[in-house]
JSON list of C-alpha atoms in Angstrom, two decimals:
[
{"chain": "A", "resi": 1, "resn": "MET", "atom": "CA", "xyz": [-2.87, 16.92, 19.07]},
{"chain": "A", "resi": 2, "resn": "PRO", "atom": "CA", "xyz": [-6.59, 16.42, 19.63]},
{"chain": "A", "resi": 3, "resn": "LYS", "atom": "CA", "xyz": [-8.08, 14.57, 22.56]},
{"chain": "A", "resi": 4, "resn": "VAL", "atom": "CA", "xyz": [-10.54, 11.75, 21.68]},
{"chain": "A", "resi": 5, "resn": "GLY", "atom": "CA", "xyz": [-13.11, 10.22, 24.04]},
{"chain": "A", "resi": 6, "resn": "ILE", "atom": "CA", "xyz": [-13.86, 6.52, 23.51]},
{"chain": "A", "resi": 7, "resn": "ASP", "atom": "CA", "xyz": [-16.96, 5.15, 25.06]},
{"chain": "A", "resi": 8, "resn": "PRO", "atom": "CA", "xyz": [-17.32, 1.28, 25.01]},
{"chain": "A", "resi": 9, "resn": "GLY", "atom": "CA", "xyz": [-21.03, 0.89, 25.55]},
{"chain": "A", "resi": 10, "resn": "HIS", "atom": "CA", "xyz": [-22.58, -0.91, 28.50]},
{"chain": "A", "resi": 11, "resn": "GLY", "atom": "CA", "xyz": [-20.44, -2.92, 31.00]},
{"chain": "A", "resi": 12, "resn": "GLY", "atom": "CA", "xyz": [-20.62, -4.55, 34.41]},
{"chain": "A", "resi": 13, "resn": "SER", "atom": "CA", "xyz": [-24.13, -5.52, 35.32]},
{"chain": "A", "resi": 14, "resn": "ASP", "atom": "CA", "xyz": [-25.41, -4.24, 31.95]},
{"chain": "A", "resi": 15, "resn": "PRO", "atom": "CA", "xyz": [-24.40, -6.68, 29.23]},
{"chain": "A", "resi": 16, "resn": "GLY", "atom": "CA", "xyz": [-26.20, -4.76, 26.41]},
{"chain": "A", "resi": 17, "resn": "ALA", "atom": "CA", "xyz": [-27.36, -7.04, 23.65]},
{"chain": "A", "resi": 18, "resn": "VAL", "atom": "CA", "xyz": [-26.69, -10.75, 23.95]},
{"chain": "A", "resi": 19, "resn": "ALA", "atom": "CA", "xyz": [-26.30, -13.16, 21.03]},
{"chain": "A", "resi": 20, "resn": "ALA", "atom": "CA", "xyz": [-27.96, -16.55, 20.98]},
{"chain": "A", "resi": 21, "resn": "GLY", "atom": "CA", "xyz": [-24.54, -18.10, 21.60]},
{"chain": "A", "resi": 22, "resn": "GLY", "atom": "CA", "xyz": [-23.98, -15.93, 24.69]},
{"chain": "A", "resi": 23, "resn": "LEU", "atom": "CA", "xyz": [-21.68, -13.28, 23.30]},
{"chain": "A", "resi": 24, "resn": "GLN", "atom": "CA", "xyz": [-22.40, -10.01, 25.13]},
{"chain": "A", "resi": 25, "resn": "GLU", "atom": "CA", "xyz": [-22.32, -6.51, 23.56]},
{"chain": "A", "resi": 26, "resn": "LYS", "atom": "CA", "xyz": [-20.25, -5.11, 26.45]},
{"chain": "A", "resi": 27, "resn": "ALA", "atom": "CA", "xyz": [-17.42, -7.57, 25.64]},
{"chain": "A", "resi": 28, "resn": "VAL", "atom": "CA", "xyz": [-17.34, -6.59, 21.98]},
{"chain": "A", "resi": 29, "resn": "THR", "atom": "CA", "xyz": [-17.50, -2.86, 22.55]},
{"chain": "A", "resi": 30, "resn": "LEU", "atom": "CA", "xyz": [-14.61, -3.05, 25.17]},
{"chain": "A", "resi": 31, "resn": "ALA", "atom": "CA", "xyz": [-12.41, -5.12, 22.95]},
{"chain": "A", "resi": 32, "resn": "VAL", "atom": "CA", "xyz": [-12.91, -2.79, 20.04]},
{"chain": "A", "resi": 33, "resn": "GLY", "atom": "CA", "xyz": [-12.52, 0.25, 22.31]},
{"chain": "A", "resi": 34, "resn": "LEU", "atom": "CA", "xyz": [-9.21, -0.96, 23.76]},
{"chain": "A", "resi": 35, "resn": "ALA", "atom": "CA", "xyz": [-7.86, -1.76, 20.31]},
{"chain": "A", "resi": 36, "resn": "LEU", "atom": "CA", "xyz": [-8.91, 1.67, 19.06]},
{"chain": "A", "resi": 37, "resn": "GLN", "atom": "CA", "xyz": [-7.25, 3.30, 22.05]},
{"chain": "A", "resi": 38, "resn": "GLN", "atom": "CA", "xyz": [-4.02, 1.57, 21.19]},
{"chain": "A", "resi": 39, "resn": "LEU", "atom": "CA", "xyz": [-4.20, 2.71, 17.58]},
{"chain": "A", "resi": 40, "resn": "LEU", "atom": "CA", "xyz": [-4.95, 6.33, 18.47]},
{"chain": "A", "resi": 41, "resn": "GLN", "atom": "CA", "xyz": [-2.25, 6.54, 21.17]},
{"chain": "A", "resi": 42, "resn": "GLY", "atom": "CA", "xyz": [0.27, 5.10, 18.78]},
{"chain": "A", "resi": 43, "resn": "ALA", "atom": "CA", "xyz": [-0.55, 7.99, 16.46]},
{"chain": "A", "resi": 44, "resn": "GLY", "atom": "CA", "xyz": [0.05, 10.50, 19.22]},
{"chain": "A", "resi": 45, "resn": "ILE", "atom": "CA", "xyz": [-3.50, 11.13, 20.03]},
{"chain": "A", "resi": 46, "resn": "VAL", "atom": "CA", "xyz": [-4.63, 11.72, 23.67]},
{"chain": "A", "resi": 47, "resn": "VAL", "atom": "CA", "xyz": [-7.38, 9.23, 24.53]},
{"chain": "A", "resi": 48, "resn": "VAL", "atom": "CA", "xyz": [-9.95, 9.39, 27.37]},
{"chain": "A", "resi": 49, "resn": "MET", "atom": "CA", "xyz": [-11.74, 6.09, 27.95]},
{"chain": "A", "resi": 50, "resn": "SER", "atom": "CA", "xyz": [-15.12, 5.92, 29.73]},
{"chain": "A", "resi": 51, "resn": "ARG", "atom": "CA", "xyz": [-14.12, 2.40, 30.85]},
{"chain": "A", "resi": 52, "resn": "THR", "atom": "CA", "xyz": [-11.19, 0.05, 30.36]},
{"chain": "A", "resi": 53, "resn": "VAL", "atom": "CA", "xyz": [-12.54, -3.00, 32.25]},
{"chain": "A", "resi": 54, "resn": "ASP", "atom": "CA", "xyz": [-15.88, -4.70, 32.66]},
{"chain": "A", "resi": 55, "resn": "GLN", "atom": "CA", "xyz": [-17.52, -2.30, 35.08]},
{"chain": "A", "resi": 56, "resn": "ASP", "atom": "CA", "xyz": [-20.78, -0.30, 35.48]},
{"chain": "A", "resi": 57, "resn": "VAL", "atom": "CA", "xyz": [-20.54, 3.27, 34.36]},
{"chain": "A", "resi": 58, "resn": "PHE", "atom": "CA", "xyz": [-23.60, 5.49, 34.29]},
{"chain": "A", "resi": 59, "resn": "LEU", "atom": "CA", "xyz": [-24.46, 7.34, 31.15]},
{"chain": "A", "resi": 60, "resn": "ALA", "atom": "CA", "xyz": [-24.29, 10.66, 33.07]},
{"chain": "A", "resi": 61, "resn": "ASP", "atom": "CA", "xyz": [-20.86, 9.82, 34.29]},
{"chain": "A", "resi": 62, "resn": "ARG", "atom": "CA", "xyz": [-19.60, 9.01, 30.79]},
{"chain": "A", "resi": 63, "resn": "ALA", "atom": "CA", "xyz": [-20.81, 12.34, 29.42]},
{"chain": "A", "resi": 64, "resn": "ALA", "atom": "CA", "xyz": [-19.49, 14.22, 32.50]},
{"chain": "A", "resi": 65, "resn": "LEU", "atom": "CA", "xyz": [-16.04, 12.67, 32.16]},
{"chain": "A", "resi": 66, "resn": "PHE", "atom": "CA", "xyz": [-15.70, 13.62, 28.49]},
{"chain": "A", "resi": 67, "resn": "ASN", "atom": "CA", "xyz": [-16.94, 17.17, 29.26]},
{"chain": "A", "resi": 68, "resn": "ARG", "atom": "CA", "xyz": [-14.64, 17.51, 32.22]},
{"chain": "A", "resi": 69, "resn": "GLU", "atom": "CA", "xyz": [-11.66, 16.36, 30.19]},
{"chain": "A", "resi": 70, "resn": "LYS", "atom": "CA", "xyz": [-12.61, 18.72, 27.37]},
{"chain": "A", "resi": 71, "resn": "VAL", "atom": "CA", "xyz": [-12.26, 16.09, 24.61]},
{"chain": "A", "resi": 72, "resn": "ASP", "atom": "CA", "xyz": [-12.49, 17.25, 20.99]},
{"chain": "A", "resi": 73, "resn": "LEU", "atom": "CA", "xyz": [-14.73, 14.40, 19.85]},
{"chain": "A", "resi": 74, "resn": "VAL", "atom": "CA", "xyz": [-16.46, 11.36, 21.21]},
{"chain": "A", "resi": 75, "resn": "ILE", "atom": "CA", "xyz": [-16.78, 7.92, 19.73]},
{"chain": "A", "resi": 76, "resn": "SER", "atom": "CA", "xyz": [-19.37, 5.60, 21.36]},
{"chain": "A", "resi": 77, "resn": "LEU", "atom": "CA", "xyz": [-19.18, 1.97, 20.51]},
{"chain": "A", "resi": 78, "resn": "HIS", "atom": "CA", "xyz": [-22.26, -0.33, 20.42]},
{"chain": "A", "resi": 79, "resn": "VAL", "atom": "CA", "xyz": [-23.61, -3.45, 18.68]},
{"chain": "A", "resi": 80, "resn": "ASN", "atom": "CA", "xyz": [-27.21, -3.62, 17.59]},
{"chain": "A", "resi": 81, "resn": "SER", "atom": "CA", "xyz": [-29.92, -6.25, 18.04]},
{"chain": "A", "resi": 82, "resn": "ALA", "atom": "CA", "xyz": [-33.29, -7.01, 16.47]},
{"chain": "A", "resi": 83, "resn": "GLY", "atom": "CA", "xyz": [-36.30, -9.15, 17.01]},
{"chain": "A", "resi": 84, "resn": "THR", "atom": "CA", "xyz": [-35.30, -11.34, 13.91]},
{"chain": "A", "resi": 85, "resn": "PRO", "atom": "CA", "xyz": [-32.00, -12.63, 12.68]},
{"chain": "A", "resi": 86, "resn": "ASP", "atom": "CA", "xyz": [-32.24, -10.89, 9.26]},
{"chain": "A", "resi": 87, "resn": "PRO", "atom": "CA", "xyz": [-30.72, -7.40, 9.91]},
{"chain": "A", "resi": 88, "resn": "ASN", "atom": "CA", "xyz": [-26.94, -7.35, 9.55]},
{"chain": "A", "resi": 89, "resn": "TYR", "atom": "CA", "xyz": [-26.13, -3.78, 8.50]},
{"chain": "A", "resi": 90, "resn": "VAL", "atom": "CA", "xyz": [-23.80, -1.33, 10.13]},
{"chain": "A", "resi": 91, "resn": "SER", "atom": "CA", "xyz": [-24.79, 2.28, 10.91]},
{"chain": "A", "resi": 92, "resn": "THR", "atom": "CA", "xyz": [-23.40, 5.36, 12.66]},
{"chain": "A", "resi": 93, "resn": "PHE", "atom": "CA", "xyz": [-25.59, 7.74, 14.61]},
{"chain": "A", "resi": 94, "resn": "ILE", "atom": "CA", "xyz": [-25.46, 11.49, 15.15]},
{"chain": "A", "resi": 95, "resn": "LEU", "atom": "CA", "xyz": [-27.65, 13.85, 17.08]},
{"chain": "A", "resi": 96, "resn": "ALA", "atom": "CA", "xyz": [-28.28, 16.23, 14.21]},
{"chain": "A", "resi": 97, "resn": "PRO", "atom": "CA", "xyz": [-27.02, 16.82, 10.63]},
{"chain": "A", "resi": 98, "resn": "GLY", "atom": "CA", "xyz": [-24.76, 19.60, 9.36]},
{"chain": "A", "resi": 99, "resn": "GLY", "atom": "CA", "xyz": [-22.02, 19.69, 12.00]},
{"chain": "A", "resi": 100, "resn": "GLN", "atom": "CA", "xyz": [-18.63, 18.10, 12.60]},
{"chain": "A", "resi": 101, "resn": "ALA", "atom": "CA", "xyz": [-20.21, 15.01, 14.01]},
{"chain": "A", "resi": 102, "resn": "GLU", "atom": "CA", "xyz": [-21.80, 14.26, 10.62]},
{"chain": "A", "resi": 103, "resn": "LYS", "atom": "CA", "xyz": [-18.38, 14.65, 8.86]},
{"chain": "A", "resi": 104, "resn": "ILE", "atom": "CA", "xyz": [-16.78, 12.18, 11.35]},
{"chain": "A", "resi": 105, "resn": "ALA", "atom": "CA", "xyz": [-19.74, 9.79, 11.07]},
{"chain": "A", "resi": 106, "resn": "ARG", "atom": "CA", "xyz": [-19.64, 9.57, 7.31]},
{"chain": "A", "resi": 107, "resn": "LEU", "atom": "CA", "xyz": [-15.85, 8.91, 7.22]},
{"chain": "A", "resi": 108, "resn": "ILE", "atom": "CA", "xyz": [-16.16, 6.20, 9.88]},
{"chain": "A", "resi": 109, "resn": "GLN", "atom": "CA", "xyz": [-19.25, 4.65, 8.31]},
{"chain": "A", "resi": 110, "resn": "ALA", "atom": "CA", "xyz": [-17.53, 4.28, 4.94]},
{"chain": "A", "resi": 111, "resn": "GLU", "atom": "CA", "xyz": [-14.49, 2.64, 6.54]},
{"chain": "A", "resi": 112, "resn": "VAL", "atom": "CA", "xyz": [-16.56, 0.25, 8.66]},
{"chain": "A", "resi": 113, "resn": "VAL", "atom": "CA", "xyz": [-18.69, -0.81, 5.67]},
{"chain": "A", "resi": 114, "resn": "ALA", "atom": "CA", "xyz": [-15.55, -1.37, 3.55]},
{"chain": "A", "resi": 115, "resn": "ALA", "atom": "CA", "xyz": [-13.90, -3.40, 6.37]},
{"chain": "A", "resi": 116, "resn": "THR", "atom": "CA", "xyz": [-16.77, -5.62, 7.10]},
{"chain": "A", "resi": 117, "resn": "GLY", "atom": "CA", "xyz": [-18.55, -5.91, 3.79]},
{"chain": "A", "resi": 118, "resn": "TRP", "atom": "CA", "xyz": [-21.79, -5.71, 5.70]},
{"chain": "A", "resi": 119, "resn": "PRO", "atom": "CA", "xyz": [-24.74, -3.78, 4.29]},
{"chain": "A", "resi": 120, "resn": "ASP", "atom": "CA", "xyz": [-24.49, -0.01, 4.71]},
{"chain": "A", "resi": 121, "resn": "GLY", "atom": "CA", "xyz": [-27.13, 1.24, 7.05]},
{"chain": "A", "resi": 122, "resn": "GLY", "atom": "CA", "xyz": [-25.98, 4.84, 6.62]},
{"chain": "A", "resi": 123, "resn": "VAL", "atom": "CA", "xyz": [-25.55, 7.78, 8.92]},
{"chain": "A", "resi": 124, "resn": "ARG", "atom": "CA", "xyz": [-28.65, 8.18, 11.02]},
{"chain": "A", "resi": 125, "resn": "GLN", "atom": "CA", "xyz": [-30.04, 10.58, 13.62]},
{"chain": "A", "resi": 126, "resn": "ALA", "atom": "CA", "xyz": [-31.05, 9.65, 17.17]},
{"chain": "A", "resi": 127, "resn": "ASN", "atom": "CA", "xyz": [-31.53, 11.44, 20.48]},
{"chain": "A", "resi": 128, "resn": "PHE", "atom": "CA", "xyz": [-29.11, 9.17, 22.30]},
{"chain": "A", "resi": 129, "resn": "TYR", "atom": "CA", "xyz": [-27.86, 10.45, 25.61]},
{"chain": "A", "resi": 130, "resn": "ILE", "atom": "CA", "xyz": [-24.16, 10.32, 24.81]},
{"chain": "A", "resi": 131, "resn": "LEU", "atom": "CA", "xyz": [-24.84, 12.28, 21.63]},
{"chain": "A", "resi": 132, "resn": "ARG", "atom": "CA", "xyz": [-26.98, 14.87, 23.37]},
{"chain": "A", "resi": 133, "resn": "GLU", "atom": "CA", "xyz": [-25.06, 15.49, 26.57]},
{"chain": "A", "resi": 134, "resn": "THR", "atom": "CA", "xyz": [-21.42, 15.71, 25.39]},
{"chain": "A", "resi": 135, "resn": "ASP", "atom": "CA", "xyz": [-20.12, 19.17, 24.62]},
{"chain": "A", "resi": 136, "resn": "ALA", "atom": "CA", "xyz": [-17.83, 17.76, 21.85]},
{"chain": "A", "resi": 137, "resn": "PRO", "atom": "CA", "xyz": [-19.06, 16.37, 18.49]},
{"chain": "A", "resi": 138, "resn": "ALA", "atom": "CA", "xyz": [-20.14, 12.76, 19.21]},
{"chain": "A", "resi": 139, "resn": "VAL", "atom": "CA", "xyz": [-20.96, 9.78, 17.08]},
{"chain": "A", "resi": 140, "resn": "LEU", "atom": "CA", "xyz": [-22.33, 6.34, 18.01]},
{"chain": "A", "resi": 141, "resn": "VAL", "atom": "CA", "xyz": [-21.13, 3.37, 15.97]},
{"chain": "A", "resi": 142, "resn": "GLU", "atom": "CA", "xyz": [-23.51, 0.44, 15.81]},
{"chain": "A", "resi": 143, "resn": "MET", "atom": "CA", "xyz": [-21.13, -2.45, 14.67]},
{"chain": "A", "resi": 144, "resn": "GLY", "atom": "CA", "xyz": [-23.50, -4.87, 13.17]},
{"chain": "A", "resi": 145, "resn": "PHE", "atom": "CA", "xyz": [-26.23, -7.07, 14.85]},
{"chain": "A", "resi": 146, "resn": "LEU", "atom": "CA", "xyz": [-25.70, -9.64, 17.58]},
{"chain": "A", "resi": 147, "resn": "SER", "atom": "CA", "xyz": [-29.12, -11.02, 16.68]},
{"chain": "A", "resi": 148, "resn": "ASN", "atom": "CA", "xyz": [-27.67, -12.14, 13.29]},
{"chain": "A", "resi": 149, "resn": "PRO", "atom": "CA", "xyz": [-25.90, -15.43, 13.93]},
{"chain": "A", "resi": 150, "resn": "GLU", "atom": "CA", "xyz": [-23.30, -14.99, 11.20]},
{"chain": "A", "resi": 151, "resn": "THR", "atom": "CA", "xyz": [-22.44, -11.50, 12.25]},
{"chain": "A", "resi": 152, "resn": "ALA", "atom": "CA", "xyz": [-22.30, -12.56, 15.92]},
{"chain": "A", "resi": 153, "resn": "ALA", "atom": "CA", "xyz": [-19.85, -15.31, 15.16]},
{"chain": "A", "resi": 154, "resn": "LYS", "atom": "CA", "xyz": [-17.61, -12.83, 13.39]},
{"chain": "A", "resi": 155, "resn": "LEU", "atom": "CA", "xyz": [-17.85, -10.29, 16.19]},
{"chain": "A", "resi": 156, "resn": "ALA", "atom": "CA", "xyz": [-16.64, -12.87, 18.64]},
{"chain": "A", "resi": 157, "resn": "THR", "atom": "CA", "xyz": [-13.22, -13.17, 16.84]},
{"chain": "A", "resi": 158, "resn": "PRO", "atom": "CA", "xyz": [-10.28, -10.89, 17.68]},
{"chain": "A", "resi": 159, "resn": "ALA", "atom": "CA", "xyz": [-9.58, -10.50, 14.01]},
{"chain": "A", "resi": 160, "resn": "VAL", "atom": "CA", "xyz": [-12.91, -8.77, 13.32]},
{"chain": "A", "resi": 161, "resn": "GLN", "atom": "CA", "xyz": [-12.69, -6.80, 16.49]},
{"chain": "A", "resi": 162, "resn": "GLN", "atom": "CA", "xyz": [-9.32, -5.53, 15.40]},
{"chain": "A", "resi": 163, "resn": "ALA", "atom": "CA", "xyz": [-10.67, -4.88, 11.93]},
{"chain": "A", "resi": 164, "resn": "LEU", "atom": "CA", "xyz": [-13.44, -2.76, 13.33]},
{"chain": "A", "resi": 165, "resn": "ALA", "atom": "CA", "xyz": [-11.03, -0.76, 15.52]},
{"chain": "A", "resi": 166, "resn": "ARG", "atom": "CA", "xyz": [-8.77, -0.15, 12.57]},
{"chain": "A", "resi": 167, "resn": "ALA", "atom": "CA", "xyz": [-11.72, 0.89, 10.34]},
{"chain": "A", "resi": 168, "resn": "ILE", "atom": "CA", "xyz": [-12.91, 3.38, 12.93]},
{"chain": "A", "resi": 169, "resn": "PHE", "atom": "CA", "xyz": [-9.25, 4.59, 13.29]},
{"chain": "A", "resi": 170, "resn": "CYS", "atom": "CA", "xyz": [-9.02, 5.06, 9.52]},
{"chain": "A", "resi": 171, "resn": "GLY", "atom": "CA", "xyz": [-12.11, 7.28, 9.58]},
{"chain": "A", "resi": 172, "resn": "LEU", "atom": "CA", "xyz": [-10.79, 9.33, 12.42]},
{"chain": "A", "resi": 173, "resn": "ALA", "atom": "CA", "xyz": [-7.35, 9.60, 10.75]},
{"chain": "A", "resi": 174, "resn": "ALA", "atom": "CA", "xyz": [-8.92, 10.90, 7.60]},
{"chain": "A", "resi": 175, "resn": "TYR", "atom": "CA", "xyz": [-10.96, 13.48, 9.68]},
{"chain": "A", "resi": 176, "resn": "LEU", "atom": "CA", "xyz": [-7.95, 14.55, 11.72]},
{"chain": "A", "resi": 177, "resn": "GLY", "atom": "CA", "xyz": [-5.66, 14.74, 8.81]},
{"chain": "A", "resi": 178, "resn": "LEU", "atom": "CA", "xyz": [-3.18, 12.20, 10.05]},
{"chain": "A", "resi": 179, "resn": "LYS", "atom": "CA", "xyz": [-0.43, 11.32, 7.53]},
{"chain": "A", "resi": 180, "resn": "PRO", "atom": "CA", "xyz": [1.50, 8.11, 6.96]},
{"chain": "A", "resi": 181, "resn": "SER", "atom": "CA", "xyz": [4.88, 8.30, 8.57]},
{"chain": "A", "resi": 182, "resn": "GLU", "atom": "CA", "xyz": [8.25, 7.68, 6.89]},
{"chain": "A", "resi": 183, "resn": "PRO", "atom": "CA", "xyz": [10.71, 5.82, 9.10]},
{"chain": "A", "resi": 184, "resn": "ARG", "atom": "CA", "xyz": [14.15, 7.44, 9.18]},
{"chain": "A", "resi": 185, "resn": "ASP", "atom": "CA", "xyz": [16.20, 4.34, 9.44]},
{"chain": "A", "resi": 186, "resn": "ILE", "atom": "CA", "xyz": [15.27, 1.99, 6.60]},
{"chain": "A", "resi": 187, "resn": "GLN", "atom": "CA", "xyz": [16.86, 3.77, 3.66]},
{"chain": "A", "resi": 188, "resn": "GLY", "atom": "CA", "xyz": [19.63, 1.55, 2.28]},
{"chain": "A", "resi": 189, "resn": "HIS", "atom": "CA", "xyz": [18.75, -1.31, 4.47]},
{"chain": "A", "resi": 190, "resn": "TRP", "atom": "CA", "xyz": [19.00, -4.76, 2.69]},
{"chain": "A", "resi": 191, "resn": "ALA", "atom": "CA", "xyz": [15.28, -5.31, 3.41]},
{"chain": "A", "resi": 192, "resn": "GLU", "atom": "CA", "xyz": [14.08, -1.82, 2.57]},
{"chain": "A", "resi": 193, "resn": "ALA", "atom": "CA", "xyz": [11.85, -2.97, -0.29]},
{"chain": "A", "resi": 194, "resn": "ALA", "atom": "CA", "xyz": [10.18, -5.68, 1.82]},
{"chain": "A", "resi": 195, "resn": "ILE", "atom": "CA", "xyz": [9.71, -3.26, 4.75]},
{"chain": "A", "resi": 196, "resn": "ARG", "atom": "CA", "xyz": [8.07, -0.68, 2.48]},
{"chain": "A", "resi": 197, "resn": "GLN", "atom": "CA", "xyz": [5.80, -3.33, 1.11]},
{"chain": "A", "resi": 198, "resn": "VAL", "atom": "CA", "xyz": [4.43, -4.45, 4.53]},
{"chain": "A", "resi": 199, "resn": "MET", "atom": "CA", "xyz": [4.17, -0.83, 5.63]},
{"chain": "A", "resi": 200, "resn": "ALA", "atom": "CA", "xyz": [2.23, 0.14, 2.47]},
{"chain": "A", "resi": 201, "resn": "ALA", "atom": "CA", "xyz": [-0.15, -2.80, 3.18]},
{"chain": "A", "resi": 202, "resn": "GLY", "atom": "CA", "xyz": [-0.76, -1.61, 6.73]},
{"chain": "A", "resi": 203, "resn": "ILE", "atom": "CA", "xyz": [0.69, -4.72, 8.31]},
{"chain": "A", "resi": 204, "resn": "MET", "atom": "CA", "xyz": [3.54, -3.10, 10.08]},
{"chain": "A", "resi": 205, "resn": "SER", "atom": "CA", "xyz": [4.49, 0.46, 10.85]},
{"chain": "A", "resi": 206, "resn": "GLY", "atom": "CA", "xyz": [7.19, 2.69, 12.39]},
{"chain": "A", "resi": 207, "resn": "TYR", "atom": "CA", "xyz": [7.36, 3.73, 15.91]},
{"chain": "A", "resi": 208, "resn": "PRO", "atom": "CA", "xyz": [6.08, 7.07, 17.19]},
{"chain": "A", "resi": 209, "resn": "ASP", "atom": "CA", "xyz": [9.66, 8.45, 17.38]},
{"chain": "A", "resi": 210, "resn": "GLY", "atom": "CA", "xyz": [9.87, 8.09, 13.61]},
{"chain": "A", "resi": 211, "resn": "THR", "atom": "CA", "xyz": [12.06, 5.01, 13.47]},
{"chain": "A", "resi": 212, "resn": "PHE", "atom": "CA", "xyz": [11.45, 1.43, 12.35]},
{"chain": "A", "resi": 213, "resn": "ARG", "atom": "CA", "xyz": [14.42, -0.24, 14.08]},
{"chain": "A", "resi": 214, "resn": "PRO", "atom": "CA", "xyz": [14.59, -3.09, 11.48]},
{"chain": "A", "resi": 215, "resn": "ASP", "atom": "CA", "xyz": [17.37, -5.04, 13.13]},
{"chain": "A", "resi": 216, "resn": "GLN", "atom": "CA", "xyz": [15.85, -5.08, 16.68]},
{"chain": "A", "resi": 217, "resn": "ASN", "atom": "CA", "xyz": [14.16, -8.22, 17.97]},
{"chain": "A", "resi": 218, "resn": "ALA", "atom": "CA", "xyz": [10.31, -7.91, 17.95]},
{"chain": "A", "resi": 219, "resn": "THR", "atom": "CA", "xyz": [8.40, -8.45, 21.16]},
{"chain": "A", "resi": 220, "resn": "ARG", "atom": "CA", "xyz": [5.45, -10.81, 21.22]},
{"chain": "A", "resi": 221, "resn": "ALA", "atom": "CA", "xyz": [3.15, -7.82, 21.36]},
{"chain": "A", "resi": 222, "resn": "GLU", "atom": "CA", "xyz": [4.66, -6.37, 18.20]},
{"chain": "A", "resi": 223, "resn": "VAL", "atom": "CA", "xyz": [4.41, -9.67, 16.44]},
{"chain": "A", "resi": 224, "resn": "ALA", "atom": "CA", "xyz": [0.75, -10.03, 17.55]},
{"chain": "A", "resi": 225, "resn": "THR", "atom": "CA", "xyz": [-0.01, -6.46, 16.27]},
{"chain": "A", "resi": 226, "resn": "ALA", "atom": "CA", "xyz": [1.53, -7.23, 12.91]},
{"chain": "A", "resi": 227, "resn": "LEU", "atom": "CA", "xyz": [-0.36, -10.52, 12.59]},
{"chain": "A", "resi": 228, "resn": "ALA", "atom": "CA", "xyz": [-3.61, -8.80, 13.71]},
{"chain": "A", "resi": 229, "resn": "ASN", "atom": "CA", "xyz": [-2.99, -6.14, 11.01]},
{"chain": "A", "resi": 230, "resn": "LEU", "atom": "CA", "xyz": [-2.36, -8.89, 8.50]},
{"chain": "A", "resi": 231, "resn": "LEU", "atom": "CA", "xyz": [-5.71, -10.55, 9.41]},
{"chain": "A", "resi": 232, "resn": "ALA", "atom": "CA", "xyz": [-7.38, -7.07, 9.16]},
{"chain": "A", "resi": 233, "resn": "ARG", "atom": "CA", "xyz": [-5.80, -6.54, 5.79]},
{"chain": "A", "resi": 234, "resn": "LEU", "atom": "CA", "xyz": [-7.13, -9.87, 4.54]},
{"chain": "A", "resi": 235, "resn": "ASN", "atom": "CA", "xyz": [-10.59, -8.45, 5.42]},
{"chain": "A", "resi": 236, "resn": "LEU", "atom": "CA", "xyz": [-9.80, -5.66, 2.86]},
{"chain": "A", "resi": 237, "resn": "ILE", "atom": "CA", "xyz": [-9.46, -2.62, 5.11]},
{"chain": "A", "resi": 238, "resn": "PRO", "atom": "CA", "xyz": [-8.35, 0.17, 2.76]},
{"chain": "A", "resi": 239, "resn": "CYS", "atom": "CA", "xyz": [-6.35, 2.23, 5.26]},
{"chain": "A", "resi": 240, "resn": "ASN", "atom": "CA", "xyz": [-2.53, 2.60, 5.31]},
{"chain": "A", "resi": 241, "resn": "PHE", "atom": "CA", "xyz": [-2.20, 5.25, 8.08]},
{"chain": "A", "resi": 242, "resn": "SER", "atom": "CA", "xyz": [0.61, 4.50, 10.49]},
{"chain": "A", "resi": 243, "resn": "PHE", "atom": "CA", "xyz": [0.14, 3.92, 14.14]}
]
């Protein structure tokens, strides 16, 4: 399986962009990054995180980590800001066109636009450090604008953070060729039809070992994940890949 580097932008003494209400970019990128890590690991993908807590990590150290770990691709997470409250689009950046990074970026960009309903800022080019200094194909996702009050209010909610993580996961799943799983233990179960419905909707899924275990009690974490997926589905995320 491939190895994916996730880079939640900023952290520690560097808050990144700050919304008028106080929401900091570093908090949004970490929340989305941790949720994305969970989705990818649930699909059997090895994940390397540049940070998992609110701490300072130099750009050079982020790139060096991903290069040392020989990741196959890098996803850097950020939230934009502008001098006026009007911009609210989402965009995904690459260093140069024509390579694997552009393929990844276009798939992620389409999913994020579909998930949020925010204007499509397209795939753009920039000489960002993380894009330039990583050996693997790298993309940088700008998940809306904290300077837009409506967008900032949404970015503060766990539902939208989960929705963004799942949208990015969906784009990566399409690029990596991940396929929906088929649990081995639901055929003939009295709730088989209902189980298949919630799985098809992306609300619940089987376990990595290929089972669903329909008669086993759910943990609070599993219930929370299902509810988060339901909220994400209500935001019209068109992705049914299992995780």
